[in-house]
């Protein structure tokens, strides 16, 4: 990608466009989890985390877990569009976190946009079209942000939360989807669930948020939760669809 930082980093009013990594670790930025990072007023557009074989992570940003020390990541008023985590050019295969892959860190995201209404503005990955949380250490808060037309092949069109503690409030999820095709209408063995959010063994809290026009080819047009805890209040669900259930 563009930058690897083994230390505290602050980024203001900066554009990251068309950056690529070939080892699957952060298309634009690779940041270490045991430091404090601040990103504000910045744009991440069409960055790619690619790997020919194996798993690629963080189309725009990957957080690498390097120790047990818990750092922080603050993202404010920033935009993520068209970022992809893929395997050999294929976002449907082994990519985690189209824009962000988060692990081993406290995260706060506010007033930011993931995806958009233009052609190919949505972020894409196999799991977590926009964001993938893949470690149960740390807490993650998203406030006053928008997730528009992001895509995951298997789980979490916008967000994939695996064992993490995630709070989403005052936000919008519209047009996100999972795309894995269910052969012959039989869902057995097919992964394509959680059109907006997939929560696996994590704690998910949602407040004052809207989910509209999200779709999963299998289960959970807006949200799919398995083995975790979900708390929802003052939230609207409008015109979400699933191919099988929920």
PDB file of C-alpha atoms in Angstrom:
ATOM      1  CA  UNK A   1       0.000   0.000   0.000  1.00  0.00           C
ATOM      2  CA  UNK A   2       1.024   3.552   0.692  1.00  0.00           C
ATOM      3  CA  UNK A   3       2.069   3.592   4.381  1.00  0.00           C
ATOM      4  CA  UNK A   4       3.039   1.147   7.113  1.00  0.00           C
ATOM      5  CA  UNK A   5       3.336   2.633  10.608  1.00  0.00           C
ATOM      6  CA  UNK A   6       4.828   0.967  13.671  1.00  0.00           C
ATOM      7  CA  UNK A   7       3.995   3.936  15.920  1.00  0.00           C
ATOM      8  CA  UNK A   8       1.342   6.571  16.600  1.00  0.00           C
ATOM      9  CA  UNK A   9      -0.049   8.194  13.447  1.00  0.00           C
ATOM     10  CA  UNK A  10      -2.288  11.200  12.726  1.00  0.00           C
ATOM     11  CA  UNK A  11      -3.689  11.875   9.255  1.00  0.00           C
ATOM     12  CA  UNK A  12      -5.697  14.989   8.328  1.00  0.00           C
ATOM     13  CA  UNK A  13      -7.313  16.031   5.029  1.00  0.00           C
ATOM     14  CA  UNK A  14      -5.436  13.464   2.963  1.00  0.00           C
ATOM     15  CA  UNK A  15      -6.491  11.411  -0.078  1.00  0.00           C
ATOM     16  CA  UNK A  16      -5.515   7.775  -0.631  1.00  0.00           C
ATOM     17  CA  UNK A  17      -6.492   6.788  -4.173  1.00  0.00           C
ATOM     18  CA  UNK A  18      -5.690   3.648  -6.225  1.00  0.00           C
ATOM     19  CA  UNK A  19      -3.148   2.190  -3.806  1.00  0.00           C
ATOM     20  CA  UNK A  20      -2.548  -1.571  -3.884  1.00  0.00           C
ATOM     21  CA  UNK A  21      -0.755  -4.140  -1.776  1.00  0.00           C
ATOM     22  CA  UNK A  22       0.127  -7.545  -3.169  1.00  0.00           C
ATOM     23  CA  UNK A  23       0.561  -9.330   0.171  1.00  0.00           C
ATOM     24  CA  UNK A  24      -3.036  -8.842   1.342  1.00  0.00           C
ATOM     25  CA  UNK A  25      -2.287  -6.432   4.200  1.00  0.00           C
ATOM     26  CA  UNK A  26      -3.936  -3.012   3.902  1.00  0.00           C
ATOM     27  CA  UNK A  27      -4.350  -1.505   0.447  1.00  0.00           C
ATOM     28  CA  UNK A  28      -3.505   2.020   1.635  1.00  0.00           C
ATOM     29  CA  UNK A  29      -2.448   1.727   5.303  1.00  0.00           C
ATOM     30  CA  UNK A  30      -1.103  -0.987   7.580  1.00  0.00           C
ATOM     31  CA  UNK A  31      -1.238   0.207  11.200  1.00  0.00           C
ATOM     32  CA  UNK A  32      -0.101  -1.621  14.327  1.00  0.00           C
ATOM     33  CA  UNK A  33      -2.754  -2.307  16.973  1.00  0.00           C
ATOM     34  CA  UNK A  34      -0.692  -1.265  19.987  1.00  0.00           C
ATOM     35  CA  UNK A  35      -0.472   2.418  19.002  1.00  0.00           C
ATOM     36  CA  UNK A  36      -2.902   5.334  18.778  1.00  0.00           C
ATOM     37  CA  UNK A  37      -4.100   6.445  15.337  1.00  0.00           C
ATOM     38  CA  UNK A  38      -6.252   9.408  14.266  1.00  0.00           C
ATOM     39  CA  UNK A  39      -7.726   9.897  10.777  1.00  0.00           C
ATOM     40  CA  UNK A  40      -9.854  12.957   9.994  1.00  0.00           C
ATOM     41  CA  UNK A  41     -11.266  14.599   6.880  1.00  0.00           C
ATOM     42  CA  UNK A  42      -9.637  12.063   4.581  1.00  0.00           C
ATOM     43  CA  UNK A  43     -10.726  10.036   1.543  1.00  0.00           C
ATOM     44  CA  UNK A  44      -9.912   6.425   0.723  1.00  0.00           C
ATOM     45  CA  UNK A  45     -10.920   5.673  -2.869  1.00  0.00           C
ATOM     46  CA  UNK A  46     -10.393   2.505  -4.964  1.00  0.00           C
ATOM     47  CA  UNK A  47      -7.666   0.978  -2.826  1.00  0.00           C
ATOM     48  CA  UNK A  48      -7.073  -2.775  -3.074  1.00  0.00           C
ATOM     49  CA  UNK A  49      -5.671  -5.369  -0.705  1.00  0.00           C
ATOM     50  CA  UNK A  50      -4.882  -8.347  -2.930  1.00  0.00           C
ATOM     51  CA  UNK A  51      -3.236 -11.710  -2.486  1.00  0.00           C
ATOM     52  CA  UNK A  52      -2.812 -14.522  -4.951  1.00  0.00           C
ATOM     53  CA  UNK A  53      -3.805 -17.343  -2.627  1.00  0.00           C
ATOM     54  CA  UNK A  54      -4.537 -16.939   1.083  1.00  0.00           C
ATOM     55  CA  UNK A  55      -6.573 -14.229   2.786  1.00  0.00           C
ATOM     56  CA  UNK A  56      -6.394 -10.516   2.033  1.00  0.00           C
ATOM     57  CA  UNK A  57      -7.444  -8.002   4.691  1.00  0.00           C
ATOM     58  CA  UNK A  58      -8.390  -4.335   4.725  1.00  0.00           C
ATOM     59  CA  UNK A  59      -8.915  -2.944   1.244  1.00  0.00           C
ATOM     60  CA  UNK A  60      -8.042   0.517   2.575  1.00  0.00           C
ATOM     61  CA  UNK A  61      -6.747  -0.076   6.135  1.00  0.00           C
ATOM     62  CA  UNK A  62      -5.620  -3.128   8.066  1.00  0.00           C
ATOM     63  CA  UNK A  63      -4.878  -3.130  11.772  1.00  0.00           C
ATOM     64  CA  UNK A  64      -2.156  -5.658  12.542  1.00  0.00           C
ATOM     65  CA  UNK A  65      -2.162  -7.257  16.003  1.00  0.00           C
ATOM     66  CA  UNK A  66       1.432  -7.162  17.210  1.00  0.00           C
ATOM     67  CA  UNK A  67       1.108  -7.325  21.026  1.00  0.00           C
ATOM     68  CA  UNK A  68      -1.402  -7.486  23.873  1.00  0.00           C
ATOM     69  CA  UNK A  69      -1.236  -3.717  24.371  1.00  0.00           C
ATOM     70  CA  UNK A  70      -4.530  -2.104  23.313  1.00  0.00           C
ATOM     71  CA  UNK A  71      -4.224   0.948  21.079  1.00  0.00           C
ATOM     72  CA  UNK A  72      -6.902   3.131  19.485  1.00  0.00           C
ATOM     73  CA  UNK A  73      -8.175   4.152  16.063  1.00  0.00           C
ATOM     74  CA  UNK A  74     -10.334   7.267  15.625  1.00  0.00           C
ATOM     75  CA  UNK A  75     -11.877   7.984  12.222  1.00  0.00           C
ATOM     76  CA  UNK A  76     -13.775  11.266  11.826  1.00  0.00           C
ATOM     77  CA  UNK A  77     -15.506  12.806   8.793  1.00  0.00           C
ATOM     78  CA  UNK A  78     -13.824  10.518   6.295  1.00  0.00           C
ATOM     79  CA  UNK A  79     -14.992   8.703   3.171  1.00  0.00           C
ATOM     80  CA  UNK A  80     -14.356   5.156   1.960  1.00  0.00           C
ATOM     81  CA  UNK A  81     -15.490   4.292  -1.574  1.00  0.00           C
ATOM     82  CA  UNK A  82     -14.667   1.495  -4.009  1.00  0.00           C
ATOM     83  CA  UNK A  83     -12.133  -0.247  -1.777  1.00  0.00           C
ATOM     84  CA  UNK A  84     -11.721  -4.019  -2.175  1.00  0.00           C
ATOM     85  CA  UNK A  85     -10.149  -6.869  -0.227  1.00  0.00           C
ATOM     86  CA  UNK A  86      -9.713  -9.707  -2.683  1.00  0.00           C
ATOM     87  CA  UNK A  87      -7.878 -12.825  -3.729  1.00  0.00           C
ATOM     88  CA  UNK A  88      -6.248 -12.656  -7.141  1.00  0.00           C
ATOM     89  CA  UNK A  89      -8.642  -9.942  -8.305  1.00  0.00           C
ATOM     90  CA  UNK A  90     -11.758 -11.678  -6.984  1.00  0.00           C
ATOM     91  CA  UNK A  91     -13.517  -9.956  -4.064  1.00  0.00           C
ATOM     92  CA  UNK A  92     -15.718 -13.019  -3.616  1.00  0.00           C
ATOM     93  CA  UNK A  93     -12.756 -15.108  -2.471  1.00  0.00           C
ATOM     94  CA  UNK A  94     -11.073 -14.825   0.953  1.00  0.00           C
ATOM     95  CA  UNK A  95     -11.164 -11.038   1.345  1.00  0.00           C
ATOM     96  CA  UNK A  96     -11.934  -9.620   4.816  1.00  0.00           C
ATOM     97  CA  UNK A  97     -12.984  -5.997   5.283  1.00  0.00           C
ATOM     98  CA  UNK A  98     -13.430  -4.179   1.990  1.00  0.00           C
ATOM     99  CA  UNK A  99     -12.480  -0.843   3.593  1.00  0.00           C
ATOM    100  CA  UNK A 100     -11.343  -1.681   7.155  1.00  0.00           C
ATOM    101  CA  UNK A 101     -10.128  -4.790   8.953  1.00  0.00           C
ATOM    102  CA  UNK A 102     -10.097  -4.182  12.711  1.00  0.00           C
ATOM    103  CA  UNK A 103      -8.465  -6.356  15.372  1.00  0.00           C
ATOM    104  CA  UNK A 104      -6.959  -5.829  18.808  1.00  0.00           C
ATOM    105  CA  UNK A 105      -7.794  -2.118  19.049  1.00  0.00           C
ATOM    106  CA  UNK A 106     -10.431   0.301  20.398  1.00  0.00           C
ATOM    107  CA  UNK A 107     -12.182   1.960  17.463  1.00  0.00           C
ATOM    108  CA  UNK A 108     -14.348   5.075  17.183  1.00  0.00           C
ATOM    109  CA  UNK A 109     -15.837   5.993  13.789  1.00  0.00           C
ATOM    110  CA  UNK A 110     -18.010   9.097  13.442  1.00  0.00           C
ATOM    111  CA  UNK A 111     -19.580  11.206  10.693  1.00  0.00           C
ATOM    112  CA  UNK A 112     -18.059   9.023   7.984  1.00  0.00           C
ATOM    113  CA  UNK A 113     -19.334   7.479   4.734  1.00  0.00           C
ATOM    114  CA  UNK A 114     -18.732   3.953   3.482  1.00  0.00           C
ATOM    115  CA  UNK A 115     -19.842   3.397  -0.114  1.00  0.00           C
ATOM    116  CA  UNK A 116     -22.104   5.568  -2.220  1.00  0.00           C
ATOM    117  CA  UNK A 117     -24.731   5.701  -4.953  1.00  0.00           C
ATOM    118  CA  UNK A 118     -22.362   5.978  -7.922  1.00  0.00           C
ATOM    119  CA  UNK A 119     -21.081   3.104 -10.032  1.00  0.00           C
ATOM    120  CA  UNK A 120     -18.679   0.867  -8.064  1.00  0.00           C
ATOM    121  CA  UNK A 121     -18.621   3.222  -5.064  1.00  0.00           C
ATOM    122  CA  UNK A 122     -19.536   0.407  -2.671  1.00  0.00           C
ATOM    123  CA  UNK A 123     -16.731  -1.352  -0.817  1.00  0.00           C
ATOM    124  CA  UNK A 124     -16.412  -5.123  -1.408  1.00  0.00           C
ATOM    125  CA  UNK A 125     -15.026  -8.229   0.262  1.00  0.00           C
ATOM    126  CA  UNK A 126     -15.862 -11.838   0.981  1.00  0.00           C
ATOM    127  CA  UNK A 127     -16.746 -10.961   4.599  1.00  0.00           C
ATOM    128  CA  UNK A 128     -17.544  -7.435   5.732  1.00  0.00           C
ATOM    129  CA  UNK A 129     -18.047  -5.404   2.574  1.00  0.00           C
ATOM    130  CA  UNK A 130     -17.052  -2.216   4.394  1.00  0.00           C
ATOM    131  CA  UNK A 131     -15.747  -3.305   7.824  1.00  0.00           C
ATOM    132  CA  UNK A 132     -14.621  -6.594   9.340  1.00  0.00           C
ATOM    133  CA  UNK A 133     -14.010  -6.954  13.089  1.00  0.00           C
ATOM    134  CA  UNK A 134     -12.111 -10.174  13.683  1.00  0.00           C
ATOM    135  CA  UNK A 135     -10.849 -10.083  17.257  1.00  0.00           C
ATOM    136  CA  UNK A 136     -12.726 -10.005  20.571  1.00  0.00           C
ATOM    137  CA  UNK A 137     -10.259  -7.582  22.156  1.00  0.00           C
ATOM    138  CA  UNK A 138     -11.292  -3.909  22.265  1.00  0.00           C
ATOM    139  CA  UNK A 139     -14.569  -2.106  21.706  1.00  0.00           C
ATOM    140  CA  UNK A 140     -15.878  -0.514  18.529  1.00  0.00           C
ATOM    141  CA  UNK A 141     -18.311   2.418  18.184  1.00  0.00           C
ATOM    142  CA  UNK A 142     -19.852   3.805  15.008  1.00  0.00           C
ATOM    143  CA  UNK A 143     -21.816   7.058  15.247  1.00  0.00           C
ATOM    144  CA  UNK A 144     -23.570   9.267  12.679  1.00  0.00           C
ATOM    145  CA  UNK A 145     -22.194   7.368   9.697  1.00  0.00           C
ATOM    146  CA  UNK A 146     -23.605   6.014   6.429  1.00  0.00           C
ATOM    147  CA  UNK A 147     -23.143   2.609   4.783  1.00  0.00           C
ATOM    148  CA  UNK A 148     -24.425   2.660   1.209  1.00  0.00           C
ATOM    149  CA  UNK A 149     -24.334  -0.162  -1.383  1.00  0.00           C
ATOM    150  CA  UNK A 150     -21.491  -2.177   0.125  1.00  0.00           C
ATOM    151  CA  UNK A 151     -21.203  -5.872  -0.815  1.00  0.00           C
ATOM    152  CA  UNK A 152     -19.960  -9.073   0.795  1.00  0.00           C
ATOM    153  CA  UNK A 153     -20.054 -12.459  -0.842  1.00  0.00           C
ATOM    154  CA  UNK A 154     -20.738 -14.490   2.306  1.00  0.00           C
ATOM    155  CA  UNK A 155     -21.368 -12.512   5.518  1.00  0.00           C
ATOM    156  CA  UNK A 156     -22.038  -8.880   6.370  1.00  0.00           C
ATOM    157  CA  UNK A 157     -22.725  -6.717   3.345  1.00  0.00           C
ATOM    158  CA  UNK A 158     -21.589  -3.668   5.317  1.00  0.00           C
ATOM    159  CA  UNK A 159     -20.164  -5.032   8.599  1.00  0.00           C
ATOM    160  CA  UNK A 160     -18.901  -8.421   9.755  1.00  0.00           C
ATOM    161  CA  UNK A 161     -18.475  -8.629  13.530  1.00  0.00           C
ATOM    162  CA  UNK A 162     -16.795 -11.772  14.849  1.00  0.00           C
ATOM    163  CA  UNK A 163     -16.660 -11.920  18.673  1.00  0.00           C
ATOM    164  CA  UNK A 164     -16.283  -8.132  18.953  1.00  0.00           C
ATOM    165  CA  UNK A 165     -18.163  -5.561  21.015  1.00  0.00           C
ATOM    166  CA  UNK A 166     -19.828  -3.233  18.499  1.00  0.00           C
ATOM    167  CA  UNK A 167     -22.154  -0.260  19.100  1.00  0.00           C
ATOM    168  CA  UNK A 168     -23.854   1.457  16.150  1.00  0.00           C
ATOM    169  CA  UNK A 169     -25.921   4.607  16.685  1.00  0.00           C
ATOM    170  CA  UNK A 170     -27.473   7.440  14.692  1.00  0.00           C
ATOM    171  CA  UNK A 171     -26.415   5.780  11.436  1.00  0.00           C
ATOM    172  CA  UNK A 172     -27.857   4.699   8.074  1.00  0.00           C
ATOM    173  CA  UNK A 173     -27.564   1.357   6.244  1.00  0.00           C
ATOM    174  CA  UNK A 174     -29.056   1.403   2.761  1.00  0.00           C
ATOM    175  CA  UNK A 175     -28.677  -0.958  -0.207  1.00  0.00           C
ATOM    176  CA  UNK A 176     -26.022  -3.212   1.303  1.00  0.00           C
ATOM    177  CA  UNK A 177     -26.093  -6.885   0.312  1.00  0.00           C
ATOM    178  CA  UNK A 178     -24.582 -10.352   0.366  1.00  0.00           C
ATOM    179  CA  UNK A 179     -24.247 -11.852  -3.082  1.00  0.00           C
ATOM    180  CA  UNK A 180     -23.343 -15.557  -2.882  1.00  0.00           C
ATOM    181  CA  UNK A 181     -25.854 -17.391  -5.081  1.00  0.00           C
ATOM    182  CA  UNK A 182     -27.925 -20.173  -3.515  1.00  0.00           C
ATOM    183  CA  UNK A 183     -27.926 -23.055  -6.041  1.00  0.00           C
ATOM    184  CA  UNK A 184     -31.346 -24.447  -6.872  1.00  0.00           C
ATOM    185  CA  UNK A 185     -32.947 -22.503  -4.048  1.00  0.00           C
ATOM    186  CA  UNK A 186     -31.445 -24.893  -1.463  1.00  0.00           C
ATOM    187  CA  UNK A 187     -29.641 -22.885   1.263  1.00  0.00           C
ATOM    188  CA  UNK A 188     -27.864 -25.867   2.804  1.00  0.00           C
ATOM    189  CA  UNK A 189     -24.145 -25.146   2.997  1.00  0.00           C
ATOM    190  CA  UNK A 190     -24.433 -21.745   1.298  1.00  0.00           C
ATOM    191  CA  UNK A 191     -23.076 -18.679   3.068  1.00  0.00           C
ATOM    192  CA  UNK A 192     -24.803 -15.447   2.096  1.00  0.00           C
ATOM    193  CA  UNK A 193     -26.276 -13.821   5.207  1.00  0.00           C
ATOM    194  CA  UNK A 194     -26.511 -10.496   6.998  1.00  0.00           C
ATOM    195  CA  UNK A 195     -27.278  -8.034   4.220  1.00  0.00           C
ATOM    196  CA  UNK A 196     -26.131  -5.086   6.338  1.00  0.00           C
ATOM    197  CA  UNK A 197     -24.578  -6.627   9.480  1.00  0.00           C
ATOM    198  CA  UNK A 198     -23.478 -10.131  10.397  1.00  0.00           C
ATOM    199  CA  UNK A 199     -22.810 -10.708  14.099  1.00  0.00           C
ATOM    200  CA  UNK A 200     -21.037 -13.957  14.999  1.00  0.00           C
ATOM    201  CA  UNK A 201     -20.584 -14.597  18.739  1.00  0.00           C
ATOM    202  CA  UNK A 202     -20.221 -10.869  19.344  1.00  0.00           C
ATOM    203  CA  UNK A 203     -22.109  -8.212  21.276  1.00  0.00           C
ATOM    204  CA  UNK A 204     -24.037  -5.874  18.981  1.00  0.00           C
ATOM    205  CA  UNK A 205     -25.895  -2.759  20.203  1.00  0.00           C
ATOM    206  CA  UNK A 206     -27.916  -0.649  17.765  1.00  0.00           C
ATOM    207  CA  UNK A 207     -29.562   2.677  18.634  1.00  0.00           C
ATOM    208  CA  UNK A 208     -31.430   5.296  16.565  1.00  0.00           C
ATOM    209  CA  UNK A 209     -30.375   3.777  13.244  1.00  0.00           C
ATOM    210  CA  UNK A 210     -32.178   2.993   9.988  1.00  0.00           C
ATOM    211  CA  UNK A 211     -31.895  -0.117   7.805  1.00  0.00           C
ATOM    212  CA  UNK A 212     -33.478   0.109   4.359  1.00  0.00           C
ATOM    213  CA  UNK A 213     -33.255  -1.820   1.085  1.00  0.00           C
ATOM    214  CA  UNK A 214     -30.612  -4.235   2.353  1.00  0.00           C
ATOM    215  CA  UNK A 215     -30.633  -7.795   0.997  1.00  0.00           C
ATOM    216  CA  UNK A 216     -29.175 -11.199   1.845  1.00  0.00           C
ATOM    217  CA  UNK A 217     -29.435 -14.066  -0.603  1.00  0.00           C
ATOM    218  CA  UNK A 218     -29.873 -16.429   2.323  1.00  0.00           C
ATOM    219  CA  UNK A 219     -30.718 -15.195   5.870  1.00  0.00           C
ATOM    220  CA  UNK A 220     -31.103 -11.822   7.569  1.00  0.00           C
ATOM    221  CA  UNK A 221     -31.833  -9.159   4.999  1.00  0.00           C
ATOM    222  CA  UNK A 222     -30.675  -6.472   7.434  1.00  0.00           C
ATOM    223  CA  UNK A 223     -29.050  -8.353  10.333  1.00  0.00           C
ATOM    224  CA  UNK A 224     -28.005 -11.929  10.975  1.00  0.00           C
ATOM    225  CA  UNK A 225     -26.749 -12.914  14.426  1.00  0.00           C
ATOM    226  CA  UNK A 226     -25.372 -16.307  15.417  1.00  0.00           C
ATOM    227  CA  UNK A 227     -24.273 -17.155  18.946  1.00  0.00           C
ATOM    228  CA  UNK A 228     -24.034 -13.528  20.028  1.00  0.00           C
ATOM    229  CA  UNK A 229     -26.059 -10.876  21.849  1.00  0.00           C
ATOM    230  CA  UNK A 230     -28.041  -8.163  20.069  1.00  0.00           C
ATOM    231  CA  UNK A 231     -29.714  -5.117  21.662  1.00  0.00           C
ATOM    232  CA  UNK A 232     -31.795  -2.818  19.423  1.00  0.00           C
ATOM    233  CA  UNK A 233     -33.656   0.380  20.328  1.00  0.00           C
ATOM    234  CA  UNK A 234     -35.372   3.221  18.424  1.00  0.00           C
ATOM    235  CA  UNK A 235     -34.410   1.774  15.053  1.00  0.00           C
ATOM    236  CA  UNK A 236     -36.273   1.522  11.725  1.00  0.00           C
ATOM    237  CA  UNK A 237     -36.247  -1.481   9.376  1.00  0.00           C
ATOM    238  CA  UNK A 238     -37.746  -0.698   5.963  1.00  0.00           C
ATOM    239  CA  UNK A 239     -37.919  -2.843   2.822  1.00  0.00           C
ATOM    240  CA  UNK A 240     -35.114  -5.242   3.706  1.00  0.00           C
ATOM    241  CA  UNK A 241     -35.280  -8.665   2.042  1.00  0.00           C
ATOM    242  CA  UNK A 242     -33.835 -12.147   2.426  1.00  0.00           C
ATOM    243  CA  UNK A 243     -33.876 -15.049   0.000  1.00  0.00           C
ATOM    244  CA  UNK A 244     -34.576 -17.621   2.689  1.00  0.00           C
ATOM    245  CA  UNK A 245     -35.405 -16.425   6.215  1.00  0.00           C
ATOM    246  CA  UNK A 246     -35.371 -13.239   8.295  1.00  0.00           C
TER     247      UNK A 246
END
